[in-house]
PDB file of C-alpha atoms in Angstrom:
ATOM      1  CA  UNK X 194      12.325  34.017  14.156  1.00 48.00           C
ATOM      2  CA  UNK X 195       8.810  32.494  13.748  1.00 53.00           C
ATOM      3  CA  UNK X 196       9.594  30.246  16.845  1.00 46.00           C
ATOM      4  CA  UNK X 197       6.098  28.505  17.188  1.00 51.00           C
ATOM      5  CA  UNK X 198       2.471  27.860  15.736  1.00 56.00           C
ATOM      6  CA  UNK X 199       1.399  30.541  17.512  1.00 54.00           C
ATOM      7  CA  UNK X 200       3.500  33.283  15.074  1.00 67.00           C
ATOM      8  CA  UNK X 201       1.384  31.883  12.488  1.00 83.00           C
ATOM      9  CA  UNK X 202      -1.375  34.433  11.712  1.00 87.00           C
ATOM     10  CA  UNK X 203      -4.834  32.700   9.854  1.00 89.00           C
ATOM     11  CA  UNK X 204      -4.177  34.883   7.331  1.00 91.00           C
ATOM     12  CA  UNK X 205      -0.698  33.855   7.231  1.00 90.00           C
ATOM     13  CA  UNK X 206      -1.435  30.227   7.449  1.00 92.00           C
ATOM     14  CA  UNK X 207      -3.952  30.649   4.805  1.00 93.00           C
ATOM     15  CA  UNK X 208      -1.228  32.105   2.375  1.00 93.00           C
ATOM     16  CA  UNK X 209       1.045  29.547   2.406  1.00 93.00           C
ATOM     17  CA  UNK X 210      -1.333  26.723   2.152  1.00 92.00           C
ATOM     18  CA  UNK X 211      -2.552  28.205  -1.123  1.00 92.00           C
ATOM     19  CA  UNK X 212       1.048  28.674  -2.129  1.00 92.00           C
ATOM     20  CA  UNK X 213       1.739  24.941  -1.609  1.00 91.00           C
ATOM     21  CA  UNK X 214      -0.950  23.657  -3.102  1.00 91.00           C
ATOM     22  CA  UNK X 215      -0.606  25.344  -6.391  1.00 90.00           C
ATOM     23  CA  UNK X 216       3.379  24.805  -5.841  1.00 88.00           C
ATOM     24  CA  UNK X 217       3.531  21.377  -5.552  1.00 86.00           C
ATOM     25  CA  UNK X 218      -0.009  19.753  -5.030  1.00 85.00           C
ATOM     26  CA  UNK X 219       0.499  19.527  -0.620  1.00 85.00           C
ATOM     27  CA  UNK X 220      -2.821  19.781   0.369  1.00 86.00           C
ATOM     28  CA  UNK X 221      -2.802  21.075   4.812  1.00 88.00           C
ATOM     29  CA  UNK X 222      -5.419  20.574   6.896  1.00 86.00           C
ATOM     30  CA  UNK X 223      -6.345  23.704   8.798  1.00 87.00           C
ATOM     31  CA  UNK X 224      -4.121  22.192  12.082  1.00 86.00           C
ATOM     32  CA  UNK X 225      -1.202  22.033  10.716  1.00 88.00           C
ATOM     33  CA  UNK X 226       0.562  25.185  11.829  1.00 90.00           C
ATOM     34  CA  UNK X 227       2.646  23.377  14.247  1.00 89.00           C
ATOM     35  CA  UNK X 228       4.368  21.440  11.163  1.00 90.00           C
ATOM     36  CA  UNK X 229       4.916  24.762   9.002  1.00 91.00           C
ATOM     37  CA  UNK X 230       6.944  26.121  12.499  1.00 90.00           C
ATOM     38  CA  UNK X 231       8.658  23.287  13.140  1.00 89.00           C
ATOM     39  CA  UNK X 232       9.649  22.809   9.129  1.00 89.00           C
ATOM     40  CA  UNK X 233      10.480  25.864   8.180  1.00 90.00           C
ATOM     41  CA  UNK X 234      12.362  27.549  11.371  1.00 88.00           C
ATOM     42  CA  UNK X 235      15.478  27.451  10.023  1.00 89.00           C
ATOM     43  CA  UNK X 236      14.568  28.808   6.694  1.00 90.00           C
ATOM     44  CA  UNK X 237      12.820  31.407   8.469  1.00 89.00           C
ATOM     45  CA  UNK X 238      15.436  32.575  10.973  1.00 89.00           C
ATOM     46  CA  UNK X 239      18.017  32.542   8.406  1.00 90.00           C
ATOM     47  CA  UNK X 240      15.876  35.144   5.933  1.00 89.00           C
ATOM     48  CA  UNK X 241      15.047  37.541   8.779  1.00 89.00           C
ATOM     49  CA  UNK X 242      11.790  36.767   9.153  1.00 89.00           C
ATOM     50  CA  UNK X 243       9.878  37.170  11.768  1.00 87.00           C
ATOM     51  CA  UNK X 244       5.591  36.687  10.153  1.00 88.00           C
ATOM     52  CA  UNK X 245       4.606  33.963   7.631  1.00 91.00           C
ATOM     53  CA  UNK X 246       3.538  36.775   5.463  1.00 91.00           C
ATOM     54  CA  UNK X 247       7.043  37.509   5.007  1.00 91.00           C
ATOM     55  CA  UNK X 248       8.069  34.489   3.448  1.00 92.00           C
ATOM     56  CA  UNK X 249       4.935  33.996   1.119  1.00 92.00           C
ATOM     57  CA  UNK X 250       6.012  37.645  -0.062  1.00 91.00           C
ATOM     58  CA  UNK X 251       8.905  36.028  -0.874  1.00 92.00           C
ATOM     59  CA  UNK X 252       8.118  33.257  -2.168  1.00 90.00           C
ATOM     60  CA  UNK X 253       5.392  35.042  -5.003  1.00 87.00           C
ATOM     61  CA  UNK X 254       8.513  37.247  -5.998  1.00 84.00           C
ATOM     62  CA  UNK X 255       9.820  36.641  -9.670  1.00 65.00           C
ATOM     63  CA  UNK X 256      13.416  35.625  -7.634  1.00 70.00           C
ATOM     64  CA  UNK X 257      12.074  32.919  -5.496  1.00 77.00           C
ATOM     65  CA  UNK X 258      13.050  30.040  -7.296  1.00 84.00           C
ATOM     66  CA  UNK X 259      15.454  28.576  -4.925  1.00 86.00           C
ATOM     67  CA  UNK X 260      13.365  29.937  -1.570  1.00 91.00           C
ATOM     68  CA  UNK X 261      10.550  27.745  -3.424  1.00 89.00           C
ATOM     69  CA  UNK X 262      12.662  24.754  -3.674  1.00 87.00           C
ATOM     70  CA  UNK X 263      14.245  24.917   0.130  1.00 90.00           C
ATOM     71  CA  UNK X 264      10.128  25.284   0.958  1.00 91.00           C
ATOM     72  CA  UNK X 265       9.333  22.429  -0.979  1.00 89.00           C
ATOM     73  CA  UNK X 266      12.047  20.198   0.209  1.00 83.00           C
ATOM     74  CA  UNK X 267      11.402  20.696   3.981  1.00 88.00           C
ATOM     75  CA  UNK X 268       7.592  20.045   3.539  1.00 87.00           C
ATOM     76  CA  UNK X 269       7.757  17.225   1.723  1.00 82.00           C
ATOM     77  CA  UNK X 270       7.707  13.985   3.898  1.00 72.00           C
ATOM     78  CA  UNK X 271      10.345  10.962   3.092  1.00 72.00           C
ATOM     79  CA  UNK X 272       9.113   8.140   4.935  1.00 70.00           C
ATOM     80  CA  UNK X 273      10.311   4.818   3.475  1.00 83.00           C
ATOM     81  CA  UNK X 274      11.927   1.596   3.601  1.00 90.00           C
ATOM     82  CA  UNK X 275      13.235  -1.320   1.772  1.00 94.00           C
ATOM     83  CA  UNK X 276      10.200  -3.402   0.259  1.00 94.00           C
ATOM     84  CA  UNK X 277       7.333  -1.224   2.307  1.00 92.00           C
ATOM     85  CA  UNK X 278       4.367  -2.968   2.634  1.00 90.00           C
ATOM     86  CA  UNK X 279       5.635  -6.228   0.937  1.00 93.00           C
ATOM     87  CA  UNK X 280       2.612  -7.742  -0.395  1.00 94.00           C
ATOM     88  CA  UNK X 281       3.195  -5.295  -3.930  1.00 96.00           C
ATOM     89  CA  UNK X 282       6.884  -6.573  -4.323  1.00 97.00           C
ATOM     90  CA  UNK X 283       5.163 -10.179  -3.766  1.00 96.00           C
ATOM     91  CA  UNK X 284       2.829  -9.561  -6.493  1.00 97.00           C
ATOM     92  CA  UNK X 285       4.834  -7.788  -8.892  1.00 97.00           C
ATOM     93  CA  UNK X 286       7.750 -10.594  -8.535  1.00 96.00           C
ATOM     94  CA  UNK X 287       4.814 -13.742  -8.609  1.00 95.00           C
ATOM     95  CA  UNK X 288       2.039 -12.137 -11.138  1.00 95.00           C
ATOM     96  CA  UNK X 289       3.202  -9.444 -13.007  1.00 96.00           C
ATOM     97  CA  UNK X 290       6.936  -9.886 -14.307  1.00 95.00           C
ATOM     98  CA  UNK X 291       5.494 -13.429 -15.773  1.00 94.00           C
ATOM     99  CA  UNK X 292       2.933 -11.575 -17.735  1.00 92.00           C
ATOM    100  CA  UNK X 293       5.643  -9.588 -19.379  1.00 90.00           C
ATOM    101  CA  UNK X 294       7.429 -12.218 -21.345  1.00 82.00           C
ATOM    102  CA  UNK X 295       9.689 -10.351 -24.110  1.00 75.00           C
ATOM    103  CA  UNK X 296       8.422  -6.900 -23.609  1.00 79.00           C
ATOM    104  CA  UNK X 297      10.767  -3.838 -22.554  1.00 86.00           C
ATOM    105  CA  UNK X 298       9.876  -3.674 -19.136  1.00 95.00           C
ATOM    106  CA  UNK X 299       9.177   0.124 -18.440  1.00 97.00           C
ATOM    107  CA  UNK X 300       8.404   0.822 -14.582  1.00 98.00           C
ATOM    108  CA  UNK X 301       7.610   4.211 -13.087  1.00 98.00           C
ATOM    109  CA  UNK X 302       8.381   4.642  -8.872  1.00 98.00           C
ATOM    110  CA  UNK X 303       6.558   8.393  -9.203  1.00 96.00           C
ATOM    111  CA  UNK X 304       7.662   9.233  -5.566  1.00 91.00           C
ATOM    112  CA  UNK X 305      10.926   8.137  -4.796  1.00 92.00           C
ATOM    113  CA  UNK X 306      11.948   9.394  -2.274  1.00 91.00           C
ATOM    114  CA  UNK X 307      15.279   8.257  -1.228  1.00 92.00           C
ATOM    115  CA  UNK X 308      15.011   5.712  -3.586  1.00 95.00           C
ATOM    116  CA  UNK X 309      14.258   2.400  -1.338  1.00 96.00           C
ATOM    117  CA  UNK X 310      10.875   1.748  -3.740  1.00 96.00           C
ATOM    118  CA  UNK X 311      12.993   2.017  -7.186  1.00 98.00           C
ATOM    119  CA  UNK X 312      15.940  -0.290  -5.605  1.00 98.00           C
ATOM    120  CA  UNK X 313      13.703  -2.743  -4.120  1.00 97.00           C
ATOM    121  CA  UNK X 314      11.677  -3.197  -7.355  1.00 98.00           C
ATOM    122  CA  UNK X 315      15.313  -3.590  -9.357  1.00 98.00           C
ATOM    123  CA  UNK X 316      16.081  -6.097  -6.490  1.00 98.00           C
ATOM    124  CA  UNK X 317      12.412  -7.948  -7.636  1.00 98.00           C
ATOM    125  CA  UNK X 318      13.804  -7.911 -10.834  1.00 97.00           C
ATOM    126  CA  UNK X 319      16.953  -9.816 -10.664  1.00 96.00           C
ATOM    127  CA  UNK X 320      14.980 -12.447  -8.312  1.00 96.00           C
ATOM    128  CA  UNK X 321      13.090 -12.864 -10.914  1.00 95.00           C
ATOM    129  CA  UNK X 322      15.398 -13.699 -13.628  1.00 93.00           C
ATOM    130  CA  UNK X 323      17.512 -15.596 -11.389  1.00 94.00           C
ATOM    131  CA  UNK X 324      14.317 -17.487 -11.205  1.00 93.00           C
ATOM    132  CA  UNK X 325      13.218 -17.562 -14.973  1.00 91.00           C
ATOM    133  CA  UNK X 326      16.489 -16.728 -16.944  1.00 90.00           C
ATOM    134  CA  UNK X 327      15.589 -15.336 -20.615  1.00 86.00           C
ATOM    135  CA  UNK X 328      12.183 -14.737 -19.538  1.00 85.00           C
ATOM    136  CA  UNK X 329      12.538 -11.056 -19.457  1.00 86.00           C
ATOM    137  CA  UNK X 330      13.483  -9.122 -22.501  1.00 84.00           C
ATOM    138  CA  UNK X 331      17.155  -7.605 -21.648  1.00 82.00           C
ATOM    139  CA  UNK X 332      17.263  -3.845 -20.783  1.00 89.00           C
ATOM    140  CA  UNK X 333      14.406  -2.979 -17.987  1.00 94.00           C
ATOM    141  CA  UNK X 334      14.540   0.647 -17.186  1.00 97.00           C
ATOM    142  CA  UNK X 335      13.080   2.479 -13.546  1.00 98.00           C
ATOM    143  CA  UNK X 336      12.440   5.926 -13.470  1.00 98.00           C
ATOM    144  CA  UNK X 337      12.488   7.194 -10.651  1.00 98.00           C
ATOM    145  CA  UNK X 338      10.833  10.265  -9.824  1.00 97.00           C
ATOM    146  CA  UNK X 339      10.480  12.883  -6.547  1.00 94.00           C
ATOM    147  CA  UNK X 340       9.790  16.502  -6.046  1.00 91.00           C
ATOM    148  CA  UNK X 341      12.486  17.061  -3.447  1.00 89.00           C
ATOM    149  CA  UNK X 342      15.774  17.976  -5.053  1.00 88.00           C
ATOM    150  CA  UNK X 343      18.293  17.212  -1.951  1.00 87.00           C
ATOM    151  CA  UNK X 344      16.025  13.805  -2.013  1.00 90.00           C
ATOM    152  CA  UNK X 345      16.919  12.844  -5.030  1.00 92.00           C
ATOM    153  CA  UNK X 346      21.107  13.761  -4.897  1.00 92.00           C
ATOM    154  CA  UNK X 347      20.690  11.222  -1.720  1.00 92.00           C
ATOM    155  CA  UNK X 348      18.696   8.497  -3.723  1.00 95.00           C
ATOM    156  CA  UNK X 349      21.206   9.079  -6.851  1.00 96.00           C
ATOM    157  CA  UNK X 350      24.298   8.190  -4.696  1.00 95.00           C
ATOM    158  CA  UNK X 351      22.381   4.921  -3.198  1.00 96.00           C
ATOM    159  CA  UNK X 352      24.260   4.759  -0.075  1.00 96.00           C
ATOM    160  CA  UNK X 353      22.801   3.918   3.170  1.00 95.00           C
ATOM    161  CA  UNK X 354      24.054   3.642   6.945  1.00 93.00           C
ATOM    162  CA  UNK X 355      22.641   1.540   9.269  1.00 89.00           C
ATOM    163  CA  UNK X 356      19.637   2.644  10.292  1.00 87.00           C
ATOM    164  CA  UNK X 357      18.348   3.130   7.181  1.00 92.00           C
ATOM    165  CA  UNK X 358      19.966  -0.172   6.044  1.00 92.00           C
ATOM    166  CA  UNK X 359      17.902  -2.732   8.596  1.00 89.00           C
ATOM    167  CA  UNK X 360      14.449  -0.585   7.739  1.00 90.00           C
ATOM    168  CA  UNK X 361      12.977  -3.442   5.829  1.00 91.00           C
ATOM    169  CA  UNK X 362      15.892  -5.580   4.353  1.00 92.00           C
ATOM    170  CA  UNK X 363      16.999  -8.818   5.773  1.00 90.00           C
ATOM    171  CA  UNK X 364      20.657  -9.490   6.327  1.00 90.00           C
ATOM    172  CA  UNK X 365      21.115 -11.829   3.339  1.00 93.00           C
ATOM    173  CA  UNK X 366      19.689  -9.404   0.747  1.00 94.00           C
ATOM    174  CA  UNK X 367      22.316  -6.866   2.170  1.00 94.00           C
ATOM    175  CA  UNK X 368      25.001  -9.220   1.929  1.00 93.00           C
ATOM    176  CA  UNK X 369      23.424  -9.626  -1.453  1.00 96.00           C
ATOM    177  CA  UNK X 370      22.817  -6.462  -3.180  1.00 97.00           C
ATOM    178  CA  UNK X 371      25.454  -3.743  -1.162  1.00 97.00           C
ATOM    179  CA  UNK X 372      28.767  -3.129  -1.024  1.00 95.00           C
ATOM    180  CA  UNK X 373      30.154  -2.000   2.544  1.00 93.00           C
ATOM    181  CA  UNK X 374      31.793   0.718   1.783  1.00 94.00           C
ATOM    182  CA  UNK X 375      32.924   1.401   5.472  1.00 92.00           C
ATOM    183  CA  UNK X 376      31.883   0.441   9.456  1.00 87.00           C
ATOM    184  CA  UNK X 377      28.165   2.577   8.769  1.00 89.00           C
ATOM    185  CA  UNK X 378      27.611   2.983   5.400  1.00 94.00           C
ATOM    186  CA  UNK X 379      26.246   0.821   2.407  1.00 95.00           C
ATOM    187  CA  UNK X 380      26.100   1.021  -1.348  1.00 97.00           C
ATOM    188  CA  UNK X 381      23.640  -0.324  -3.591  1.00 97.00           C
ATOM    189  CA  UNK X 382      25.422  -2.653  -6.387  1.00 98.00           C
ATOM    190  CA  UNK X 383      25.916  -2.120  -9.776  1.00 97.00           C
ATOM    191  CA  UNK X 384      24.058  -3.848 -11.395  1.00 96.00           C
ATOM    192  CA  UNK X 385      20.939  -2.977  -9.161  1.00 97.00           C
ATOM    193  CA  UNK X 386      21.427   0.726  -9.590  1.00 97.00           C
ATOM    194  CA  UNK X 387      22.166   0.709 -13.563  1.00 97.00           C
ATOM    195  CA  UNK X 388      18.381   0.012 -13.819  1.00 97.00           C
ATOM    196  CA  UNK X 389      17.363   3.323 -12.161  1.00 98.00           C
ATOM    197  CA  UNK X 390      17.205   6.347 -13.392  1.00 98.00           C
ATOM    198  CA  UNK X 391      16.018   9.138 -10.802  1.00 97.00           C
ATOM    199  CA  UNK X 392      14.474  12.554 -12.285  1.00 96.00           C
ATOM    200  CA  UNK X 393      12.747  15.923 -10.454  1.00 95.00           C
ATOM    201  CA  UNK X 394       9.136  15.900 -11.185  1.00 95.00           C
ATOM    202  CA  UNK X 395       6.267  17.199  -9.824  1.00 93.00           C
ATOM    203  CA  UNK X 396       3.058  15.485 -10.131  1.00 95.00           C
ATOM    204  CA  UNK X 397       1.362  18.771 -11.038  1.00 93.00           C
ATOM    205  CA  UNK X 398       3.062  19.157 -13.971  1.00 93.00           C
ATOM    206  CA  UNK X 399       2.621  16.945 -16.906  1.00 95.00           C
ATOM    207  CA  UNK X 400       4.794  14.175 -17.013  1.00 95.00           C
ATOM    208  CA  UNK X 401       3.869  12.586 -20.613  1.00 93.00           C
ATOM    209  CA  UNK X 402       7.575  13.549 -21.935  1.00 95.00           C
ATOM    210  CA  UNK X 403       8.425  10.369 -19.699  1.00 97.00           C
ATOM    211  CA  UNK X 404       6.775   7.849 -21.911  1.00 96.00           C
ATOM    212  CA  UNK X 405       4.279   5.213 -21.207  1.00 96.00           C
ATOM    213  CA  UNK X 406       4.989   2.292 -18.678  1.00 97.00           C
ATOM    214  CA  UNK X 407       3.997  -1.111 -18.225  1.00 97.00           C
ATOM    215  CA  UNK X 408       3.831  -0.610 -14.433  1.00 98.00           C
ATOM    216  CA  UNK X 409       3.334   2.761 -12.071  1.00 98.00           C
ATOM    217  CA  UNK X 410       4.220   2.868  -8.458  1.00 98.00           C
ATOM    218  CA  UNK X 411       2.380   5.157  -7.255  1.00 96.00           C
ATOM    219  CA  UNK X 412       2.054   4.574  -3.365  1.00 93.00           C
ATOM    220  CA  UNK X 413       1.854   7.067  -0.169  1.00 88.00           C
ATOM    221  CA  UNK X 414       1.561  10.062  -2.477  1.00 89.00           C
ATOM    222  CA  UNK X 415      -1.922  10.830  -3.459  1.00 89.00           C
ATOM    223  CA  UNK X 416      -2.919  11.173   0.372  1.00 86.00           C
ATOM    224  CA  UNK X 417      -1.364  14.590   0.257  1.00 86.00           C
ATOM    225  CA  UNK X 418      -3.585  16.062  -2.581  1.00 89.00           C
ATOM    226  CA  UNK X 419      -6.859  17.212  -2.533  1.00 89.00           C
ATOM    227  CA  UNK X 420      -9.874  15.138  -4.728  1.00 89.00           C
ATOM    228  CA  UNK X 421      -9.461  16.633  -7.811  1.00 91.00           C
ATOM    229  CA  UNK X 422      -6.142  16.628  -7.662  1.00 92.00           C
ATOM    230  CA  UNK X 423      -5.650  13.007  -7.315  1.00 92.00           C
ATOM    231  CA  UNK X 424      -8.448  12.285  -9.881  1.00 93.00           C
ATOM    232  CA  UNK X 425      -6.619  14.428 -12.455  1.00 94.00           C
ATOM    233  CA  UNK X 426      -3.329  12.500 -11.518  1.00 95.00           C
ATOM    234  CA  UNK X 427      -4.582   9.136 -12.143  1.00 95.00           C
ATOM    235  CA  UNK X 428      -6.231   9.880 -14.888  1.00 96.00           C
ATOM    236  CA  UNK X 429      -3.043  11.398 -16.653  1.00 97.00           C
ATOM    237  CA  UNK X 430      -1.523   8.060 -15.029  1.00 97.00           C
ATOM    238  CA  UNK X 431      -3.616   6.004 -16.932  1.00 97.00           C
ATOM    239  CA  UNK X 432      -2.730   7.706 -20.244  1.00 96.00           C
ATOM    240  CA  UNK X 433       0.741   6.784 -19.228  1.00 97.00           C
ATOM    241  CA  UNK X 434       0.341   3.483 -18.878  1.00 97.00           C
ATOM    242  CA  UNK X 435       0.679   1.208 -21.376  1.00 95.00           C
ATOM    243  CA  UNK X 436      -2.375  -1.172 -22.413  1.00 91.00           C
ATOM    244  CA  UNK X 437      -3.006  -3.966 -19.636  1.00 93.00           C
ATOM    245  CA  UNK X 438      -0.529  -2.116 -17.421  1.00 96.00           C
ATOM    246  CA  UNK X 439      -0.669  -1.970 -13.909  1.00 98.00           C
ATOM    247  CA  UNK X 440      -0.781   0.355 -11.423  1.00 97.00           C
ATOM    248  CA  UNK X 441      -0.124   0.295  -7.088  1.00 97.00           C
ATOM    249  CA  UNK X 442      -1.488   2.341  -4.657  1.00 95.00           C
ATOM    250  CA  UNK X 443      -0.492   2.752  -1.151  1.00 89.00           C
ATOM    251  CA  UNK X 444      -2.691   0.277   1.775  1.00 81.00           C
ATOM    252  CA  UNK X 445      -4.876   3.586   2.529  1.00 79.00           C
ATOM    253  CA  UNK X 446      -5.468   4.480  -0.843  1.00 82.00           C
ATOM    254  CA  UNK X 447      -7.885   3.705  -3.127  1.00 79.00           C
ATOM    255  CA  UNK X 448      -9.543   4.497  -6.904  1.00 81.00           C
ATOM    256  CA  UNK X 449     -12.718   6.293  -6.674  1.00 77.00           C
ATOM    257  CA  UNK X 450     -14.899   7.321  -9.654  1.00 78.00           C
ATOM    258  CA  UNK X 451     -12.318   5.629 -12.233  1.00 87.00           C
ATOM    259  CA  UNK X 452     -14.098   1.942 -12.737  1.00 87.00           C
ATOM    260  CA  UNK X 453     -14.155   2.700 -16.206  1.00 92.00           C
ATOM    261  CA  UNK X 454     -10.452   3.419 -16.682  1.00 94.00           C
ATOM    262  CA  UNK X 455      -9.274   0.586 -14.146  1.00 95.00           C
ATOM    263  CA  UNK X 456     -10.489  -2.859 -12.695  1.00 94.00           C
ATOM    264  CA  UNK X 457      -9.631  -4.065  -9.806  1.00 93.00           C
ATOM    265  CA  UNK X 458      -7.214  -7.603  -9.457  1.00 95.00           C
ATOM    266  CA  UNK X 459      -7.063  -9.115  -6.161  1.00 94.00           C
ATOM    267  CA  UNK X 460      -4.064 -11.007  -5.344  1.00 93.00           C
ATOM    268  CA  UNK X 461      -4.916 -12.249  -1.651  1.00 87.00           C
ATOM    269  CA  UNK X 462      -3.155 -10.236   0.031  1.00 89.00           C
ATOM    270  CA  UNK X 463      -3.085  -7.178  -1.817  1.00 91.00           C
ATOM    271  CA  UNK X 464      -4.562  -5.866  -4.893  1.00 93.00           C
ATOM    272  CA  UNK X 465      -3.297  -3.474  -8.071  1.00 96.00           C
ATOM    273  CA  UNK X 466      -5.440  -2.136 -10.425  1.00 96.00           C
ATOM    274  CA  UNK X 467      -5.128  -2.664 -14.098  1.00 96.00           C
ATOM    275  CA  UNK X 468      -5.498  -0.588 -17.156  1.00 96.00           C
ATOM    276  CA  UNK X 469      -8.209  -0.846 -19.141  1.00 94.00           C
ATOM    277  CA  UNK X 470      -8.157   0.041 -23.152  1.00 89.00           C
ATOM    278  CA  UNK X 471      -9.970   2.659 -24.240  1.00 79.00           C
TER     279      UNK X 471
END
């Protein structure tokens, strides 16, 4: 068992960040041993191995495809909750859904997770028309998209206990939007999940078979790829998005190099970055 940092060989280490990057997009830093260990010990003890080298071995073998996606599920990172950030759910409820009087609304959440973003931006949505009934043209669709499979089975059952439950939601939107199904657990409505539809995708890959959108979540993601990686991303975004659509970032991200295929709009607090034509 490859019980520590330490069992990780820079060769080794060097290996598997190579293999994730052109896996999935993960960019490491060189300190990041520690987090490989501590991820993958399991996967590791239960395979034999004993060296890093072992498992990228394994993992470039023509049979790896479900070694590959156990690797890719335990290094991706989940962190969410209901309505992160807020400001973005502020302006997509206040500026946004007015601008899109009559039209189909398409939205993209392009990492999921376990689906907080895509339910939180359905919840937006039925504000909204509670607010301005007819306004919006009848059928708005969320895909929902993540790169970790066991992710996604969680996000597609939309249940929640506790914990998970008070991250970011008030007590009247739970009363309002989940059913208790018992003492711990809670279950997105209806009507809030018939709006989502979650999908495996990986950024890498080219995602145009999805359509084009009228907005793109795209927030907390991009940190983990490399420069051209995220350039080539938001560019393909871009394509994706329908004209005058709108994209988010996360609070530490930002466009850089891409004036001429977005402008900024600032929305005090906050900003989102709109397509232009081209």
């Amino acid at each position: 068992m490859l019980s520590s940092a330490n069992g990780i060989t820079p060769n080794g280490y060097l290996r598997f960040r190579n293999f994730l990057q052109k896996a999935c997009g993960i960019s490491l830093s060189d300190n990041k041993q520690y987090l490989v260990a501590s991820r993958l010990g399991k996967t590791l003890e239960r395979e034999g191995f004993t060296q890093i080298e072992q498992l990228v071995d394994a993992l470039e073998s023509a049979r790896s495809a479900k070694l590959k996606e156990e690797v890719i599920n335990a290094m991706t990172t989940n962190e969410t909750l209901w309505f992160r950030d807020s400001h973005p759910f502020t302006i997509l409820k206040t500026k946004i859904l007015p601008e899109m009087v009559n039209t189909p609304l398409k939205i993209w959440s392009s990492a999921s997770s376990t689906g907080q973003e895509a339910y939180s931006i359905s919840m937006v949505i039925d504000e909204f028309k509670a607010l301005r009934p007819g306004v919006l043209k009848a059928g708005e669709r969320i895909i929902a998209t993540d790169i970790c499979t066991n992710i996604l089975q969680h996000a597609k059952q939309g249940e929640y206990d506790s914990l998970a439950i008070a991250r970011g939601l008030g007590a009247d939107m739970q009363r309002k939007y989940f059913d208790k199904v018992d003492d711990s657990t809670w279950k997105v409505k209806s009507h809030i999940s018939a709006r989502v539809d979650f999908r495996y995708l990986n950024l890498i890959d080219s995602f145009s078979s999805l359509g084009k959108f009228d907005i793109i979540f795209c927030r907390n993601v991009l940190i983990y790829f490399n420069a051209e990686l995220k350039l080539d991303i938001l560019r393909r975004m871009h394509d994706s998005l329908n004209p005058g659509g709108y994209l988010f970032l996360g609070g530490s991200e930002a466009l850089s190099g891409l004036s001429s295929l977005f402008e900024i709009v600032q929305c005090h607090p906050g900003i989102v970055y709109k397509a232009k034509p081209q």
